[in-house]
mmCIF file of C-alpha atoms in Angstrom:
data_model
loop_
_atom_site.group_PDB
_atom_site.id
_atom_site.type_symbol
_atom_site.label_atom_id
_atom_site.label_comp_id
_atom_site.label_asym_id
_atom_site.label_seq_id
_atom_site.Cartn_x
_atom_site.Cartn_y
_atom_site.Cartn_z
ATOM 1 C CA UNK H 1 -25.646 4.417 -14.499
ATOM 2 C CA UNK H 2 -26.358 4.629 -18.591
ATOM 3 C CA UNK H 3 -25.578 1.034 -20.550
ATOM 4 C CA UNK H 4 -23.189 1.778 -22.221
ATOM 5 C CA UNK H 5 -20.875 2.815 -19.064
ATOM 6 C CA UNK H 6 -21.272 -0.745 -18.556
ATOM 7 C CA UNK H 7 -18.675 -3.607 -20.600
ATOM 8 C CA UNK H 8 -21.041 -6.559 -21.125
ATOM 9 C CA UNK H 9 -19.327 -9.161 -22.908
ATOM 10 C CA UNK H 10 -15.323 -8.986 -22.817
ATOM 11 C CA UNK H 11 -14.673 -9.998 -26.423
ATOM 12 C CA UNK H 12 -16.892 -7.463 -28.018
ATOM 13 C CA UNK H 13 -14.758 -4.381 -30.343
ATOM 14 C CA UNK H 14 -13.467 -1.238 -28.358
ATOM 15 C CA UNK H 15 -15.565 1.305 -29.885
ATOM 16 C CA UNK H 16 -13.583 4.631 -30.337
ATOM 17 C CA UNK H 17 -14.607 7.740 -27.934
ATOM 18 C CA UNK H 18 -12.100 9.772 -27.809
ATOM 19 C CA UNK H 19 -12.324 13.458 -28.481
ATOM 20 C CA UNK H 20 -11.633 14.065 -32.721
ATOM 21 C CA UNK H 21 -8.514 17.189 -32.890
ATOM 22 C CA UNK H 22 -9.634 19.570 -35.094
ATOM 23 C CA UNK H 23 -7.209 22.257 -37.289
ATOM 24 C CA UNK H 24 -7.836 25.754 -36.760
ATOM 25 C CA UNK H 25 -7.577 26.815 -39.771
ATOM 26 C CA UNK H 26 -8.332 29.908 -39.452
ATOM 27 C CA UNK H 27 -5.886 30.756 -36.155
ATOM 28 C CA UNK H 28 -2.875 29.848 -38.203
ATOM 29 C CA UNK H 29 -3.915 31.889 -40.965
ATOM 30 C CA UNK H 30 -4.490 34.775 -39.019
ATOM 31 C CA UNK H 31 -0.768 33.782 -36.927
ATOM 32 C CA UNK H 32 0.843 33.090 -40.378
ATOM 33 C CA UNK H 33 -0.223 36.724 -41.320
ATOM 34 C CA UNK H 34 1.539 38.529 -38.403
ATOM 35 C CA UNK H 35 4.424 36.299 -38.246
ATOM 36 C CA UNK H 36 4.970 37.470 -42.290
ATOM 37 C CA UNK H 37 4.737 41.196 -41.671
ATOM 38 C CA UNK H 38 6.934 41.213 -38.169
ATOM 39 C CA UNK H 39 10.187 38.899 -39.142
ATOM 40 C CA UNK H 40 12.490 39.348 -35.630
ATOM 41 C CA UNK H 41 12.076 36.806 -32.475
ATOM 42 C CA UNK H 42 9.017 35.771 -30.818
ATOM 43 C CA UNK H 43 8.962 36.494 -27.137
ATOM 44 C CA UNK H 44 7.011 34.416 -24.700
ATOM 45 C CA UNK H 45 6.274 36.141 -21.774
ATOM 46 C CA UNK H 46 5.650 33.517 -18.924
ATOM 47 C CA UNK H 47 4.637 33.553 -14.961
ATOM 48 C CA UNK H 48 2.972 30.299 -14.539
ATOM 49 C CA UNK H 49 4.371 27.653 -15.462
ATOM 50 C CA UNK H 50 0.896 25.476 -16.237
ATOM 51 C CA UNK H 51 0.685 27.370 -18.846
ATOM 52 C CA UNK H 52 4.066 25.151 -20.458
ATOM 53 C CA UNK H 53 1.557 23.246 -22.405
ATOM 54 C CA UNK H 54 0.328 25.992 -23.965
ATOM 55 C CA UNK H 55 4.137 27.499 -25.081
ATOM 56 C CA UNK H 56 5.216 24.432 -26.970
ATOM 57 C CA UNK H 57 1.486 24.009 -28.818
ATOM 58 C CA UNK H 58 2.590 28.325 -29.572
ATOM 59 C CA UNK H 59 6.474 26.823 -29.983
ATOM 60 C CA UNK H 60 5.592 24.771 -32.680
ATOM 61 C CA UNK H 61 2.694 26.008 -34.588
ATOM 62 C CA UNK H 62 5.245 28.650 -34.741
ATOM 63 C CA UNK H 63 7.957 27.017 -36.228
ATOM 64 C CA UNK H 64 5.555 25.187 -38.604
ATOM 65 C CA UNK H 65 4.397 28.344 -39.479
ATOM 66 C CA UNK H 66 7.846 29.980 -40.138
ATOM 67 C CA UNK H 67 10.932 26.806 -39.526
ATOM 68 C CA UNK H 68 13.925 29.190 -38.996
ATOM 69 C CA UNK H 69 12.119 31.231 -36.679
ATOM 70 C CA UNK H 70 13.608 32.083 -33.258
ATOM 71 C CA UNK H 71 11.550 31.646 -30.480
ATOM 72 C CA UNK H 72 12.723 32.625 -26.849
ATOM 73 C CA UNK H 73 10.670 32.572 -23.335
ATOM 74 C CA UNK H 74 10.774 35.365 -20.603
ATOM 75 C CA UNK H 75 10.081 34.107 -17.239
ATOM 76 C CA UNK H 76 9.299 35.126 -13.664
ATOM 77 C CA UNK H 77 11.388 32.598 -11.866
ATOM 78 C CA UNK H 78 9.433 31.606 -8.404
ATOM 79 C CA UNK H 79 8.864 28.606 -6.122
ATOM 80 C CA UNK H 80 6.491 26.696 -8.936
ATOM 81 C CA UNK H 81 9.108 26.928 -11.638
ATOM 82 C CA UNK H 82 11.744 24.681 -9.516
ATOM 83 C CA UNK H 83 9.651 21.509 -9.945
ATOM 84 C CA UNK H 84 10.423 22.651 -13.805
ATOM 85 C CA UNK H 85 13.301 21.494 -15.046
ATOM 86 C CA UNK H 86 14.840 23.949 -17.771
ATOM 87 C CA UNK H 87 17.202 21.697 -19.116
ATOM 88 C CA UNK H 88 14.397 19.396 -20.622
ATOM 89 C CA UNK H 89 15.260 18.325 -24.225
ATOM 90 C CA UNK H 90 11.549 19.645 -24.791
ATOM 91 C CA UNK H 91 11.411 22.683 -23.509
ATOM 92 C CA UNK H 92 15.666 23.161 -25.230
ATOM 93 C CA UNK H 93 13.655 22.437 -28.604
ATOM 94 C CA UNK H 94 11.388 24.705 -28.178
ATOM 95 C CA UNK H 95 12.723 27.652 -27.091
ATOM 96 C CA UNK H 96 16.122 29.197 -28.515
ATOM 97 C CA UNK H 97 16.464 31.378 -25.443
ATOM 98 C CA UNK H 98 15.518 31.896 -21.818
ATOM 99 C CA UNK H 99 15.544 34.590 -19.531
ATOM 100 C CA UNK H 100 14.617 34.489 -15.763
ATOM 101 C CA UNK H 101 13.807 37.783 -13.798
ATOM 102 C CA UNK H 102 12.379 38.313 -10.338
ATOM 103 C CA UNK H 103 9.594 37.237 -8.082
ATOM 104 C CA UNK H 104 7.119 40.712 -8.129
ATOM 105 C CA UNK H 105 4.396 40.794 -5.992
ATOM 106 C CA UNK H 106 1.931 43.130 -5.525
ATOM 107 C CA UNK H 107 2.864 44.336 -1.997
ATOM 108 C CA UNK H 108 5.002 46.942 -0.522
ATOM 109 C CA UNK H 109 8.111 45.299 1.322
ATOM 110 C CA UNK H 110 11.671 46.407 0.315
ATOM 111 C CA UNK H 111 12.287 43.130 -1.190
ATOM 112 C CA UNK H 112 9.433 43.113 -3.064
ATOM 113 C CA UNK H 113 9.493 47.254 -4.591
ATOM 114 C CA UNK H 114 13.653 45.953 -4.981
ATOM 115 C CA UNK H 115 12.483 43.083 -7.377
ATOM 116 C CA UNK H 116 10.444 45.508 -8.786
ATOM 117 C CA UNK H 117 13.109 48.074 -9.840
ATOM 118 C CA UNK H 118 15.460 45.050 -10.985
ATOM 119 C CA UNK H 119 12.711 44.245 -13.356
ATOM 120 C CA UNK H 120 11.781 47.884 -14.744
ATOM 121 C CA UNK H 121 15.660 47.928 -15.411
ATOM 122 C CA UNK H 122 15.958 44.854 -17.098
ATOM 123 C CA UNK H 123 13.240 45.236 -18.951
ATOM 124 C CA UNK H 124 14.007 48.613 -20.242
ATOM 125 C CA UNK H 125 17.562 47.502 -20.907
ATOM 126 C CA UNK H 126 16.250 44.078 -22.999
ATOM 127 C CA UNK H 127 18.087 43.875 -26.786
ATOM 128 C CA UNK H 128 14.607 44.071 -28.429
ATOM 129 C CA UNK H 129 14.870 44.230 -31.566
ATOM 130 C CA UNK H 130 12.432 46.175 -33.744
ATOM 131 C CA UNK H 131 10.324 43.541 -35.913
ATOM 132 C CA UNK H 132 10.645 41.074 -32.418
ATOM 133 C CA UNK H 133 7.015 40.067 -31.503
ATOM 134 C CA UNK H 134 5.779 39.762 -27.718
ATOM 135 C CA UNK H 135 3.916 37.285 -26.463
ATOM 136 C CA UNK H 136 1.602 37.502 -23.123
ATOM 137 C CA UNK H 137 1.142 34.239 -22.383
ATOM 138 C CA UNK H 138 -1.806 34.633 -19.244
ATOM 139 C CA UNK H 139 -1.917 38.399 -19.834
ATOM 140 C CA UNK H 140 -1.717 40.744 -16.484
ATOM 141 C CA UNK H 141 1.452 40.125 -14.942
ATOM 142 C CA UNK H 142 3.985 42.497 -13.894
ATOM 143 C CA UNK H 143 6.868 41.018 -16.267
ATOM 144 C CA UNK H 144 4.405 41.169 -19.106
ATOM 145 C CA UNK H 145 3.222 44.622 -18.534
ATOM 146 C CA UNK H 146 7.195 45.785 -18.006
ATOM 147 C CA UNK H 147 7.253 44.507 -21.441
ATOM 148 C CA UNK H 148 4.206 45.833 -23.343
ATOM 149 C CA UNK H 149 4.567 48.750 -21.961
ATOM 150 C CA UNK H 150 8.015 49.877 -22.834
ATOM 151 C CA UNK H 151 7.825 48.119 -26.082
ATOM 152 C CA UNK H 152 4.595 49.711 -27.383
ATOM 153 C CA UNK H 153 6.048 49.601 -31.335
ATOM 154 C CA UNK H 154 6.779 46.108 -31.133
ATOM 155 C CA UNK H 155 3.786 43.864 -32.078
ATOM 156 C CA UNK H 156 2.080 42.477 -28.668
ATOM 157 C CA UNK H 157 -0.237 39.630 -28.375
ATOM 158 C CA UNK H 158 -2.077 38.320 -25.415
ATOM 159 C CA UNK H 159 -2.791 34.758 -25.342
ATOM 160 C CA UNK H 160 -4.650 32.963 -22.356
ATOM 161 C CA UNK H 161 -8.184 30.452 -22.439
ATOM 162 C CA UNK H 162 -11.869 31.230 -22.181
ATOM 163 C CA UNK H 163 -11.619 29.877 -18.523
ATOM 164 C CA UNK H 164 -9.566 32.541 -17.693
ATOM 165 C CA UNK H 165 -10.691 35.271 -19.619
ATOM 166 C CA UNK H 166 -14.554 34.527 -18.377
ATOM 167 C CA UNK H 167 -12.790 35.039 -14.388
ATOM 168 C CA UNK H 168 -10.874 37.587 -14.885
ATOM 169 C CA UNK H 169 -13.692 40.284 -17.533
ATOM 170 C CA UNK H 170 -17.164 38.649 -17.552
ATOM 171 C CA UNK H 171 -19.480 38.823 -14.655
ATOM 172 C CA UNK H 172 -22.932 38.468 -14.168
ATOM 173 C CA UNK H 173 -25.565 41.017 -14.823
ATOM 174 C CA UNK H 174 -24.907 44.011 -11.871
ATOM 175 C CA UNK H 175 -22.529 42.237 -9.742
ATOM 176 C CA UNK H 176 -22.374 44.133 -6.071
ATOM 177 C CA UNK H 177 -19.214 46.138 -5.460
ATOM 178 C CA UNK H 178 -19.340 44.866 -1.120
ATOM 179 C CA UNK H 179 -18.587 41.848 -2.864
ATOM 180 C CA UNK H 180 -15.187 42.782 -3.865
ATOM 181 C CA UNK H 181 -11.986 43.338 -1.947
ATOM 182 C CA UNK H 182 -8.451 44.815 -1.855
ATOM 183 C CA UNK H 183 -5.565 45.390 0.371
ATOM 184 C CA UNK H 184 -4.527 48.877 0.296
ATOM 185 C CA UNK H 185 -0.744 47.729 -0.309
ATOM 186 C CA UNK H 186 -1.968 46.060 -3.726
ATOM 187 C CA UNK H 187 -4.831 49.075 -4.583
ATOM 188 C CA UNK H 188 -1.250 51.537 -3.886
ATOM 189 C CA UNK H 189 0.681 49.184 -5.525
ATOM 190 C CA UNK H 190 -1.135 49.566 -8.854
ATOM 191 C CA UNK H 191 -2.420 53.087 -8.277
ATOM 192 C CA UNK H 192 1.246 54.689 -7.533
ATOM 193 C CA UNK H 193 3.571 52.193 -8.229
ATOM 194 C CA UNK H 194 2.726 51.772 -11.468
ATOM 195 C CA UNK H 195 1.713 54.584 -13.444
ATOM 196 C CA UNK H 196 5.558 55.781 -11.332
ATOM 197 C CA UNK H 197 7.353 53.215 -13.234
ATOM 198 C CA UNK H 198 5.781 53.886 -16.487
ATOM 199 C CA UNK H 199 3.823 50.728 -16.580
ATOM 200 C CA UNK H 200 -0.678 49.932 -17.276
ATOM 201 C CA UNK H 201 -2.810 49.952 -14.030
ATOM 202 C CA UNK H 202 -3.471 46.603 -13.239
ATOM 203 C CA UNK H 203 -6.194 45.911 -10.368
ATOM 204 C CA UNK H 204 -6.277 42.732 -8.313
ATOM 205 C CA UNK H 205 -8.773 41.700 -6.181
ATOM 206 C CA UNK H 206 -10.851 39.097 -4.011
ATOM 207 C CA UNK H 207 -14.270 37.778 -3.817
ATOM 208 C CA UNK H 208 -15.319 36.396 -0.859
ATOM 209 C CA UNK H 209 -18.010 34.680 -1.730
ATOM 210 C CA UNK H 210 -15.720 33.370 -4.817
ATOM 211 C CA UNK H 211 -19.150 33.930 -7.064
ATOM 212 C CA UNK H 212 -17.871 33.305 -10.492
ATOM 213 C CA UNK H 213 -14.201 33.555 -9.598
ATOM 214 C CA UNK H 214 -12.449 34.109 -6.358
ATOM 215 C CA UNK H 215 -8.976 36.276 -6.334
ATOM 216 C CA UNK H 216 -7.663 37.466 -9.784
ATOM 217 C CA UNK H 217 -5.539 40.328 -11.231
ATOM 218 C CA UNK H 218 -6.034 41.548 -14.666
ATOM 219 C CA UNK H 219 -5.031 45.205 -16.247
ATOM 220 C CA UNK H 220 -7.634 48.491 -15.340
ATOM 221 C CA UNK H 221 -8.330 48.993 -18.897
ATOM 222 C CA UNK H 222 -9.873 46.513 -21.792
ATOM 223 C CA UNK H 223 -6.795 43.902 -23.203
ATOM 224 C CA UNK H 224 -7.772 44.961 -26.236
ATOM 225 C CA UNK H 225 -6.405 48.218 -25.833
ATOM 226 C CA UNK H 226 -3.588 46.697 -24.222
ATOM 227 C CA UNK H 227 -2.881 44.179 -26.812
ATOM 228 C CA UNK H 228 -2.893 44.616 -30.490
ATOM 229 C CA UNK H 229 -4.092 41.108 -30.712
ATOM 230 C CA UNK H 230 -5.395 38.667 -28.239
ATOM 231 C CA UNK H 231 -6.120 35.105 -28.875
ATOM 232 C CA UNK H 232 -8.557 32.918 -26.755
ATOM 233 C CA UNK H 233 -8.105 29.783 -26.004
ATOM 234 C CA UNK H 234 -11.227 27.274 -25.552
ATOM 235 C CA UNK H 235 -10.980 24.265 -24.227
ATOM 236 C CA UNK H 236 -13.637 22.114 -25.432
#
């Protein structure tokens, strides 16, 4: 290992080596412009609790730009959320309201189809204001698809990371079609069920070789045709 990895003198002063955080002025100004022209509640649609830190960051920035702005959380509830105490003060201080929706997977099981219909009805009846803003966190989930499909007149913003975006949208030159597969139930759900429900068509593929990714879900159309704005965060 390089010499700098070792401590030769316990009395020597520590050298600062933490990553210096830089303020993204362009992003903050762009978001502020959107909030200034859309004065309603900001709704964050999320399925994966792994995005909580990203949601906290977005919420805090919105509160900084627009201190009196209400922020709501729309959650597709499933077993991974059981490890999260939604009564934590850090969650309550970031979100004014939280609404839960049933788990929906890309299968044709009766319970799943029933949950899909329940979600569709609940979203269509949702009290979405004309000036409200929809943030889709993660991009490509069923719950998010419902909100951006049924409230096309509201400003919609897709949020994801560069890792996920590259995983679902960027492939090597001339990928081998035989290296992609999908279950027939998933294909039926994406091509028949989603259009019948008035949703954007999705794609859920598995790549056995795991080359440039394994299994993923995304919209069939380009994300900039689904959302008015897309923010892709890069982790350095």
